[in-house]
XYZ file of C-alpha atoms in Angstrom:
268
model
C -82.683 84.387 60.346
C -80.197 86.778 58.667
C -81.610 90.257 58.124
C -84.516 89.548 59.591
C -83.955 88.700 63.252
C -79.974 88.980 63.219
C -77.055 91.181 61.953
C -74.005 89.679 61.294
C -70.599 91.800 61.467
C -67.901 90.022 60.137
C -64.189 91.075 60.860
C -60.880 89.274 59.796
C -57.116 89.947 60.804
C -56.465 88.477 57.663
C -53.355 85.925 59.378
C -52.029 89.602 60.858
C -51.935 89.212 64.626
C -51.141 93.096 64.484
C -54.417 93.799 63.785
C -56.495 92.224 66.863
C -56.368 95.051 69.311
C -58.091 97.396 66.724
C -60.616 94.811 65.053
C -61.496 93.656 68.998
C -61.925 98.010 69.486
C -64.159 98.229 66.270
C -66.438 95.665 67.659
C -66.709 96.193 71.041
C -67.501 99.685 69.994
C -70.845 98.148 67.795
C -72.156 97.185 71.262
C -72.935 94.066 69.956
C -75.041 91.234 71.914
C -72.545 88.605 71.547
C -68.944 88.282 69.883
C -67.733 85.048 68.440
C -63.672 84.663 68.305
C -61.430 82.180 66.497
C -58.086 81.170 67.615
C -56.176 81.530 70.697
C -54.468 84.831 70.049
C -57.826 86.758 69.223
C -59.426 84.747 72.195
C -56.634 85.764 74.658
C -57.026 89.529 73.824
C -60.449 89.737 74.114
C -60.515 87.652 77.423
C -58.421 91.119 78.526
C -60.627 93.364 76.849
C -62.799 96.019 79.011
C -65.969 94.686 78.004
C -68.926 93.288 79.544
C -70.067 91.714 75.678
C -70.151 87.884 75.931
C -67.677 85.887 73.600
C -68.156 82.502 72.386
C -64.533 81.006 71.161
C -63.826 78.459 68.704
C -60.514 77.037 67.370
C -58.670 77.417 70.850
C -55.826 75.338 72.254
C -56.073 74.823 75.818
C -58.385 77.662 77.030
C -57.203 76.394 80.751
C -53.380 76.777 80.350
C -53.965 79.739 78.135
C -56.150 81.132 81.112
C -58.744 82.086 78.754
C -61.124 80.530 81.388
C -61.407 79.412 85.077
C -62.239 75.797 84.026
C -64.422 73.773 81.737
C -67.468 73.162 83.684
C -67.342 76.789 84.908
C -65.553 78.914 82.615
C -66.240 82.124 84.655
C -66.468 85.577 83.210
C -68.466 86.674 80.001
C -66.675 83.592 77.664
C -66.990 80.186 76.814
C -67.069 78.086 73.628
C -65.664 74.923 72.178
C -61.890 74.138 73.102
C -59.692 71.947 70.643
C -57.499 69.058 71.727
C -54.550 70.154 69.961
C -52.084 69.159 72.868
C -53.470 65.660 73.235
C -53.393 65.298 69.608
C -49.652 66.241 69.358
C -48.460 62.574 70.422
C -51.165 60.902 68.088
C -49.844 62.610 65.034
C -46.116 61.467 65.721
C -47.365 57.707 66.310
C -49.475 58.270 63.163
C -46.235 59.346 61.147
C -44.323 57.041 62.665
C -46.673 54.043 61.384
C -46.835 55.485 58.052
C -43.002 55.933 57.591
C -41.319 53.229 60.396
C -37.797 53.839 59.667
C -38.323 57.965 60.138
C -35.058 59.209 62.475
C -35.256 62.782 61.905
C -38.237 64.854 62.658
C -39.160 68.425 61.733
C -41.380 70.661 64.139
C -42.436 73.558 62.783
C -43.910 76.324 65.521
C -44.887 79.995 65.479
C -42.838 80.402 69.020
C -44.786 83.315 70.623
C -47.777 81.179 70.680
C -48.746 80.622 74.550
C -49.941 76.708 73.797
C -46.671 76.259 71.992
C -44.855 74.875 75.440
C -47.416 72.137 76.243
C -47.824 71.298 72.723
C -44.080 70.653 72.242
C -43.575 68.771 75.319
C -46.276 66.462 74.169
C -44.477 66.152 70.914
C -40.872 65.188 72.538
C -42.363 62.909 74.689
C -43.956 60.736 71.483
C -40.871 61.182 69.560
C -38.493 59.815 72.463
C -40.929 56.982 72.429
C -40.501 56.455 68.942
C -36.570 56.840 69.097
C -37.032 60.172 66.688
C -34.641 63.199 66.504
C -36.346 66.042 66.996
C -35.446 69.467 65.294
C -37.424 72.557 65.479
C -37.749 75.325 63.098
C -39.207 78.734 63.638
C -41.707 80.327 61.330
C -43.521 83.505 61.892
C -43.980 85.110 58.473
C -44.094 84.018 54.867
C -40.551 84.732 54.240
C -39.964 82.846 57.421
C -41.515 79.549 56.183
C -40.069 80.058 52.942
C -36.516 79.879 55.259
C -37.644 76.710 57.740
C -38.406 74.298 54.454
C -34.991 75.390 53.129
C -33.449 74.845 56.527
C -35.543 71.473 57.096
C -33.792 70.078 53.454
C -30.456 71.036 54.204
C -30.667 69.449 57.809
C -31.807 66.166 56.342
C -35.582 66.169 57.717
C -37.229 63.573 56.616
C -40.878 64.519 57.674
C -42.380 67.094 59.622
C -45.435 68.250 61.682
C -46.473 71.520 62.684
C -47.510 73.249 65.909
C -51.090 75.424 64.633
C -51.205 79.035 64.353
C -53.388 81.121 62.410
C -50.477 82.154 60.243
C -49.647 78.848 59.000
C -53.903 78.206 58.432
C -54.337 81.360 56.634
C -50.990 80.078 54.502
C -51.663 76.583 54.016
C -51.497 75.908 50.424
C -47.768 78.001 50.514
C -46.927 75.304 53.276
C -48.024 72.484 51.323
C -46.150 73.737 48.191
C -43.200 73.987 50.062
C -43.374 70.625 51.364
C -44.299 69.278 47.449
C -41.138 71.048 46.542
C -38.682 69.862 49.236
C -40.339 66.578 49.042
C -40.990 66.777 52.461
C -43.788 64.680 54.138
C -46.277 66.123 56.578
C -48.789 65.330 58.989
C -51.070 68.507 59.860
C -53.706 69.379 61.858
C -56.567 69.823 59.891
C -58.301 68.238 57.139
C -58.001 71.477 54.910
C -54.450 70.908 54.584
C -54.904 67.262 53.014
C -57.108 69.032 50.423
C -55.265 71.482 49.523
C -52.591 68.999 49.111
C -50.782 67.855 52.308
C -50.171 64.116 53.610
C -52.085 63.389 56.156
C -53.602 64.908 58.960
C -55.374 63.747 62.248
C -57.671 66.482 63.043
C -60.656 67.827 65.090
C -63.940 67.815 62.492
C -63.670 72.063 62.504
C -67.427 72.138 61.052
C -68.552 70.371 64.575
C -67.013 72.785 66.131
C -68.662 75.743 64.196
C -72.066 74.144 64.635
C -71.504 73.879 68.613
C -70.341 77.035 69.190
C -73.278 78.695 67.136
C -75.445 77.205 69.540
C -74.069 78.549 72.281
C -74.564 82.028 70.510
C -78.134 80.794 70.246
C -78.504 80.517 73.905
C -76.570 83.248 74.928
C -79.244 85.555 72.816
C -81.700 83.842 74.522
C -80.509 85.191 77.577
C -78.068 82.358 79.031
C -74.991 83.579 81.051
C -71.800 82.514 79.074
C -70.042 81.668 82.639
C -72.591 79.027 83.237
C -72.314 77.233 79.870
C -69.550 74.486 80.052
C -66.578 74.582 77.695
C -67.322 71.928 74.991
C -64.660 69.510 74.060
C -64.453 67.670 70.594
C -66.150 64.844 69.537
C -65.593 64.066 66.389
C -61.942 63.092 65.209
C -61.159 62.084 61.708
C -57.613 60.767 60.006
C -57.090 62.156 56.452
C -55.090 61.069 53.965
C -53.882 62.279 50.315
C -53.067 59.427 47.712
C -51.963 61.471 45.222
C -49.859 63.368 47.379
C -48.345 59.917 48.423
C -47.600 58.796 45.020
C -45.456 61.990 43.896
C -43.507 61.094 47.134
C -42.926 57.641 46.250
C -44.852 56.810 49.563
C -46.818 53.407 49.975
C -49.748 54.521 52.706
C -49.816 51.244 55.078
C -53.141 48.781 54.768
C -53.582 49.661 58.540
C -53.955 53.728 58.468
C -56.016 53.232 54.948
C -58.009 50.766 56.824
C -58.205 54.052 59.961
C -58.858 56.948 57.219
C -62.023 59.275 57.638
C -61.153 61.361 54.461
C -59.294 59.896 51.363
C -57.935 62.310 48.360
C -57.338 60.154 45.574
């Protein structure tokens, strides 16, 4: 029970990766029993930290390719957690977008170029786009000004719709991204339902609250004496398709019945 037999120390980098080393150093100095990390950049930094403190991660794309773990079955070291399947979902997102917009020809991809998982996710996105005969245009953004510029350039280059490769900066500024998409009348397919709740058109995503619940179970096991190296990295089990009818109407788009039938989450 929080406040009785467990104490929680919260820290945030507020979307600024430059703050990661300082925040980690501060947490490690507290000699905590377990640290929970969120997103790939933070977890990578935790993996490299000189500490024996157990870590449990959430919202990490492809921890194997990022060299955070040795294997899914036996992660090794002092770390385990819940993996995201964003790389595998990239192709499905492009497929859904082409089903929604069958005449789509020019697809924009918004990305944060230095993220370790970008090459794998971009490869999967390009493969799906090639199958659908789509031209792919890349737009990099690593700051708020970069987001503004990326959407302005998408509009200038006649991009008809876009997907984005996830990054913590995009998550923290999702309302800004959704508003930019609305300003330039650009349909977007996002990586979490929260973007749709904030006004984005559509998302195909893992259920993030389920990630947190499973990570909490790992924290409980570690506090009871389990070694994180012996806890297999969990993979997502629940996926959801979200659509925003209001946004579709504002863009003059009709959502196909096939997508409405599949939708788990509809904003009217």
